[in-house]
Short mmCIF file of C-alpha atoms in Angstrom, two decimals:
data_model
loop_
_atom_site.label_atom_id
_atom_site.label_comp_id
_atom_site.label_asym_id
_atom_site.label_seq_id
_atom_site.Cartn_x
_atom_site.Cartn_y
_atom_site.Cartn_z
CA MET R 10 6.10 4.82 -21.50
CA GLU R 11 3.68 2.92 -23.58
CA ARG R 12 4.06 -0.68 -22.14
CA LEU R 13 5.27 -1.97 -18.77
CA TYR R 14 6.77 -5.60 -18.43
CA ILE R 15 6.28 -6.79 -14.99
CA SER R 16 7.22 -10.20 -13.52
CA ASP R 17 6.60 -12.13 -10.42
CA LEU R 18 9.90 -13.51 -8.90
CA ASP R 19 9.57 -16.90 -7.24
CA GLY R 20 8.64 -19.58 -9.68
CA THR R 21 8.63 -17.13 -12.62
CA LEU R 22 11.77 -14.92 -13.05
CA LEU R 23 13.90 -16.82 -10.37
CA THR R 24 15.29 -20.26 -11.01
CA PRO R 25 14.14 -23.15 -8.71
CA GLU R 26 17.24 -22.23 -6.69
CA LYS R 27 15.84 -18.74 -6.01
CA THR R 28 18.40 -17.03 -8.13
CA ILE R 29 18.29 -15.08 -11.34
CA SER R 30 20.21 -16.92 -14.17
CA PRO R 31 22.93 -15.14 -16.19
CA ARG R 32 20.71 -15.32 -19.26
CA THR R 33 17.65 -13.70 -17.56
CA ARG R 34 19.87 -11.04 -16.07
CA GLU R 35 21.33 -10.15 -19.45
CA ALA R 36 18.00 -10.24 -21.22
CA VAL R 37 16.33 -7.94 -18.66
CA ASN R 38 19.30 -5.54 -18.64
CA ARG R 39 19.25 -5.40 -22.47
CA ALA R 40 15.57 -4.73 -22.58
CA ILE R 41 15.98 -1.87 -20.06
CA ALA R 42 18.84 -0.40 -21.99
CA ALA R 43 16.76 -0.54 -25.07
CA GLY R 44 14.29 1.69 -23.39
CA GLU R 45 11.61 -0.92 -22.26
CA GLY R 46 9.91 -0.55 -18.94
CA PHE R 47 10.65 -3.47 -16.68
CA SER R 48 9.90 -4.16 -12.97
CA VAL R 49 8.79 -6.89 -10.56
CA ALA R 50 5.82 -7.59 -8.30
CA THR R 51 6.50 -10.02 -5.56
CA ALA R 52 5.33 -11.28 -2.11
CA ARG R 53 8.84 -10.76 -0.82
CA SER R 54 9.91 -7.58 1.00
CA ALA R 55 13.00 -5.39 0.37
CA SER R 56 15.04 -7.62 2.82
CA THR R 57 15.45 -10.33 0.12
CA VAL R 58 14.43 -8.54 -3.11
CA VAL R 59 17.37 -6.08 -3.04
CA GLU R 60 19.86 -8.85 -2.81
CA ILE R 61 18.19 -11.05 -5.40
CA LEU R 62 18.03 -8.16 -7.95
CA GLN R 63 21.72 -7.26 -7.64
CA GLY R 64 23.01 -6.86 -11.18
CA ILE R 65 19.73 -5.87 -12.68
CA GLN R 66 19.75 -2.25 -13.82
CA LEU R 67 16.23 -1.45 -12.71
CA ASN R 68 15.08 2.15 -13.33
CA LEU R 69 11.54 1.68 -11.99
CA PRO R 70 10.17 1.06 -8.57
CA VAL R 71 9.20 -2.48 -7.57
CA VAL R 72 5.94 -3.79 -6.03
CA LEU R 73 6.66 -5.64 -2.76
CA MET R 74 4.63 -7.89 -0.33
CA ASN R 75 1.85 -8.43 -2.89
CA GLY R 76 1.12 -4.72 -3.20
CA VAL R 77 1.79 -3.44 0.22
CA PHE R 78 4.79 -1.34 -0.89
CA LEU R 79 5.93 0.47 -3.97
CA TYR R 80 9.72 0.78 -3.33
CA ASP R 81 12.48 2.57 -5.16
CA ILE R 82 15.57 0.42 -4.76
CA ALA R 83 18.05 3.02 -6.24
CA ALA R 84 16.80 5.71 -3.80
CA ASP R 85 16.13 3.34 -0.92
CA ARG R 86 12.70 4.99 -0.55
CA TYR R 87 9.25 3.75 0.03
CA LEU R 88 6.92 5.54 -2.38
CA ASP R 89 3.63 4.01 -1.22
CA VAL R 90 2.49 2.12 1.75
CA GLN R 91 -0.84 0.35 2.12
CA THR R 92 -1.60 -0.15 5.88
CA ILE R 93 -4.38 -2.15 7.66
CA PRO R 94 -6.82 -0.02 9.80
CA LEU R 95 -6.21 -0.52 13.44
CA GLU R 96 -9.66 -1.89 14.16
CA ALA R 97 -9.52 -4.40 11.33
CA ALA R 98 -5.98 -5.43 12.51
CA GLN R 99 -7.26 -6.06 16.07
CA ARG R 100 -10.29 -8.16 14.80
CA MET R 101 -7.85 -10.14 12.59
CA LEU R 102 -5.47 -10.67 15.43
CA ASP R 103 -8.34 -12.00 17.76
CA SER R 104 -9.35 -14.48 15.09
CA ILE R 105 -5.85 -15.75 14.55
CA GLU R 106 -5.11 -16.17 18.21
CA GLY R 107 -8.57 -17.56 18.92
CA ARG R 108 -7.76 -20.35 16.40
CA GLY R 109 -4.34 -20.99 17.97
CA GLN R 110 -2.69 -20.08 14.66
CA LYS R 111 0.95 -18.74 14.64
CA ALA R 112 1.47 -15.60 12.55
CA PHE R 113 4.06 -13.13 11.50
CA VAL R 114 2.71 -9.70 12.20
CA TYR R 115 4.28 -7.10 9.91
CA GLY R 116 4.55 -3.48 11.04
CA PHE R 117 6.18 -0.47 9.42
CA ASP R 118 8.05 2.10 11.36
CA GLY R 119 8.40 4.41 8.47
CA LYS R 120 11.87 3.17 7.41
CA MET R 121 11.94 -0.57 8.15
CA VAL R 122 9.64 -3.50 8.28
CA VAL R 123 9.23 -4.93 12.00
CA VAL R 124 8.02 -8.44 12.13
CA HIS R 125 6.57 -9.61 15.47
CA HIS R 126 6.16 -13.37 16.10
CA LYS R 127 5.56 -15.72 19.02
CA GLY R 128 7.97 -18.56 17.94
CA ILE R 129 8.60 -20.52 14.85
CA ASP R 130 7.32 -24.03 14.05
CA PRO R 131 9.62 -26.57 12.22
CA GLY R 132 9.11 -26.93 8.51
CA ALA R 133 8.11 -24.22 6.18
CA GLN R 134 7.83 -21.50 8.76
CA GLU R 135 11.45 -22.33 9.83
CA VAL R 136 12.75 -22.09 6.32
CA PHE R 137 10.86 -18.77 5.86
CA PHE R 138 12.24 -17.37 9.02
CA HIS R 139 15.88 -18.41 8.58
CA GLU R 140 16.01 -17.16 5.00
CA ARG R 141 15.03 -13.69 6.18
CA GLU R 142 16.21 -13.20 9.79
CA ASP R 143 19.69 -11.71 9.19
CA LYS R 144 18.69 -9.62 6.16
CA PRO R 145 18.73 -5.78 6.03
CA PHE R 146 15.42 -3.76 5.82
CA LYS R 147 13.59 -6.01 8.17
CA ARG R 148 13.73 -6.71 11.95
CA PHE R 149 12.30 -9.90 13.59
CA VAL R 150 11.10 -9.34 17.23
CA TYR R 151 9.87 -11.99 19.56
CA THR R 152 6.89 -10.98 21.57
CA GLU R 153 4.43 -12.39 24.10
CA ASP R 154 1.73 -9.74 23.35
CA PHE R 155 0.57 -9.26 19.66
CA GLY R 156 -1.87 -6.59 21.04
CA ALA R 157 0.98 -4.32 22.00
CA ALA R 158 2.66 -5.01 18.66
CA VAL R 159 -0.29 -3.79 16.60
CA HIS R 160 -0.37 -0.57 18.46
CA GLN R 161 3.38 0.12 18.22
CA TYR R 162 3.49 0.47 14.47
CA PRO R 163 0.95 0.51 11.70
CA VAL R 164 0.26 -3.09 10.59
CA VAL R 165 0.80 -3.75 6.86
CA SER R 166 0.40 -7.50 6.76
CA PHE R 167 -0.31 -10.78 8.67
CA VAL R 168 1.52 -13.86 7.19
CA MET R 169 0.72 -17.41 8.14
CA ILE R 170 2.27 -20.56 6.84
CA ASP R 171 0.57 -23.83 7.53
CA SER R 172 -1.56 -26.61 5.90
CA TYR R 173 -4.45 -25.75 3.55
CA GLY R 174 -6.95 -27.16 6.10
CA GLN R 175 -5.65 -25.04 9.00
CA LEU R 176 -5.63 -21.74 7.01
CA GLN R 177 -8.82 -22.13 4.89
CA PRO R 178 -11.25 -21.07 7.63
CA ILE R 179 -9.27 -17.86 8.24
CA TYR R 180 -9.19 -17.17 4.49
CA GLU R 181 -12.96 -17.53 4.32
CA GLU R 182 -13.34 -15.10 7.25
CA VAL R 183 -11.15 -12.50 5.66
CA ALA R 184 -13.24 -12.75 2.47
CA ALA R 185 -16.09 -11.38 4.37
CA MET R 186 -14.16 -8.34 5.67
CA PRO R 187 -14.11 -5.52 2.98
CA GLU R 188 -11.17 -3.74 4.71
CA LEU R 189 -8.90 -6.65 4.03
CA HIS R 190 -7.48 -8.57 1.13
CA ALA R 191 -6.07 -12.19 1.30
CA SER R 192 -3.56 -13.96 -0.89
CA PHE R 193 -3.81 -17.83 -0.31
CA TYR R 194 -1.44 -20.07 -2.24
CA GLU R 195 0.82 -23.08 -1.95
CA ASP R 196 4.52 -22.71 -1.28
CA ILE R 197 6.31 -23.66 -4.37
CA TYR R 198 9.38 -24.68 -2.43
CA CYS R 199 7.63 -26.74 0.30
CA PRO R 200 4.69 -28.59 -1.25
CA GLY R 201 1.83 -29.01 1.06
CA ALA R 202 2.57 -25.79 2.96
CA TYR R 203 0.35 -22.77 2.24
CA TYR R 204 0.87 -19.12 2.66
CA LEU R 205 -2.06 -16.97 3.80
CA GLU R 206 -1.05 -13.22 3.58
CA ILE R 207 -3.61 -10.67 4.82
CA THR R 208 -3.27 -7.03 3.86
CA SER R 209 -5.50 -4.04 3.49
CA SER R 210 -8.04 -4.03 0.55
CA GLY R 211 -5.77 -1.62 -1.25
CA ALA R 212 -2.96 -4.03 -1.31
CA SER R 213 -2.76 -6.60 -4.09
CA LYS R 214 -0.35 -7.09 -6.95
CA ALA R 215 -2.94 -5.44 -9.18
CA GLY R 216 -3.17 -2.48 -6.87
CA GLY R 217 0.55 -2.07 -6.78
CA VAL R 218 0.86 -2.36 -10.62
CA ARG R 219 -1.85 0.26 -10.98
CA ARG R 220 0.12 2.73 -8.92
CA LEU R 221 3.20 1.89 -10.86
CA MET R 222 1.19 2.62 -14.13
CA GLU R 223 0.16 6.01 -12.74
CA LEU R 224 3.72 6.79 -11.79
CA THR R 225 5.15 5.81 -15.18
CA GLY R 226 2.19 6.72 -17.55
CA ALA R 227 2.27 3.23 -18.94
CA ARG R 228 -0.92 2.36 -20.76
CA HIS R 229 -0.33 -1.33 -21.36
CA ILE R 230 0.80 -4.18 -19.16
CA THR R 231 2.58 -7.51 -19.96
CA ALA R 232 2.65 -9.46 -16.70
CA PHE R 233 4.39 -12.75 -16.06
CA GLY R 234 3.27 -15.13 -13.24
CA ASP R 235 2.99 -18.65 -12.03
CA ASN R 236 0.99 -18.67 -8.74
CA LEU R 237 -2.47 -17.73 -7.33
CA ASN R 238 -1.18 -14.46 -5.86
CA ASP R 239 -0.37 -13.39 -9.43
CA LEU R 240 -3.98 -13.69 -10.62
CA SER R 241 -5.05 -10.10 -9.78
CA MET R 242 -2.03 -8.78 -11.70
CA LEU R 243 -2.63 -11.03 -14.66
CA ALA R 244 -6.34 -9.90 -14.70
CA LEU R 245 -5.27 -6.36 -14.87
CA ALA R 246 -2.72 -6.95 -17.74
CA ASP R 247 -3.85 -6.78 -21.31
CA GLU R 248 -1.16 -9.37 -22.04
CA PRO R 249 -1.10 -11.90 -19.19
CA VAL R 250 1.62 -14.46 -19.60
CA ALA R 251 2.09 -17.79 -17.61
CA VAL R 252 5.31 -19.75 -17.34
CA ALA R 253 5.11 -23.54 -18.15
CA ASN R 254 5.39 -24.49 -14.40
CA ALA R 255 2.43 -22.24 -13.52
CA ALA R 256 -0.66 -23.35 -11.50
CA PRO R 257 -3.57 -24.50 -13.69
CA GLN R 258 -5.69 -21.37 -12.66
CA VAL R 259 -2.82 -19.05 -13.90
CA LYS R 260 -2.52 -20.98 -17.16
CA GLU R 261 -6.29 -20.52 -17.81
CA MET R 262 -6.03 -16.73 -17.45
CA ALA R 263 -2.98 -16.49 -19.62
CA LYS R 264 -3.08 -15.42 -23.19
CA ARG R 265 0.29 -17.07 -23.72
CA ILE R 266 2.29 -19.72 -22.04
CA ILE R 267 6.04 -19.51 -22.25
CA GLY R 268 8.98 -21.71 -21.05
CA SER R 269 9.28 -22.51 -17.37
CA ASN R 270 11.36 -20.62 -14.88
CA GLN R 271 13.96 -23.33 -15.25
CA GLU R 272 14.19 -22.76 -18.95
CA ASP R 273 14.54 -18.87 -18.66
CA GLY R 274 11.01 -18.46 -20.03
CA VAL R 275 10.76 -14.76 -19.32
CA ALA R 276 14.20 -14.20 -20.85
CA GLN R 277 13.22 -16.03 -24.05
CA PHE R 278 10.07 -13.92 -24.27
CA LEU R 279 12.00 -10.63 -23.90
CA GLU R 280 14.52 -11.65 -26.47
CA GLU R 281 11.86 -12.47 -28.94
CA ARG R 282 9.61 -9.38 -28.18
CA CYS R 283 12.37 -6.80 -27.74
CA GLY R 284 14.39 -8.02 -30.63
CA LEU R 285 17.42 -8.59 -28.41
CA GLU R 286 20.37 -10.28 -30.12
CA LEU R 287 21.22 -12.71 -27.34
CA ALA R 288 22.04 -16.48 -27.43
CA ALA R 289 21.76 -18.47 -24.32
CA ALA R 290 25.40 -19.50 -24.70
CA LYS R 291 26.66 -15.95 -24.45
CA ALA R 292 25.16 -15.53 -20.98
CA GLN R 293 26.78 -18.58 -19.53
#
């Protein structure tokens, strides 16, 4: 495989309603059928990605949770997992709890993601939780003791959702810890709410895409993104592409800006690049 096309989901491949439009589904499937390599790299886990991608005939693994997992949807198999060293996880937990910050602590039992939490605040946290609580591949568990949780399963991620001011000090602390990597970005669905996702230093979208390149033998990358957690992936790509609704920092890094996620920008790009004979009206 010479070139791999890889897209972020929320704000990029997905519509503002968090779905894949008929035109995008058709364009991606036609590109795959024509022999192109296509996959996604997302902050989401399998619990929502599998459902969202129904109808897409993916033949490559996907990058999940900002590079924590490389997951084969067809085989229902995790090909790669990046865990946080126990000592670093404990130090991070002490910092989070010392600041009175709520967090979702993601562990991995070898087959399923287990998410421990100490309750859910109204607003963006509540939206995040209810969108995922009844999905497969993930189990939410209320706990009184995060310390026991981090010893029960290997920790793969800490996820916090709060204001910029509340999360910025923790982000700065993580930046000084070489064992860890942080993705800090605004929630595109709840303006003013920010995500801080802390993973091992080996977990980033770029890291996940590199592992996918090794698996497929791809030598070139075209990457599509819109938000700050896409920057590492775009920096890796020889062809970084931003949708029109992307954050300014993403547009600055891009070599090309395409239509927004509301305009099927990625689909338009694939139709043009791959010579797909597809009119938007045919997909409606």
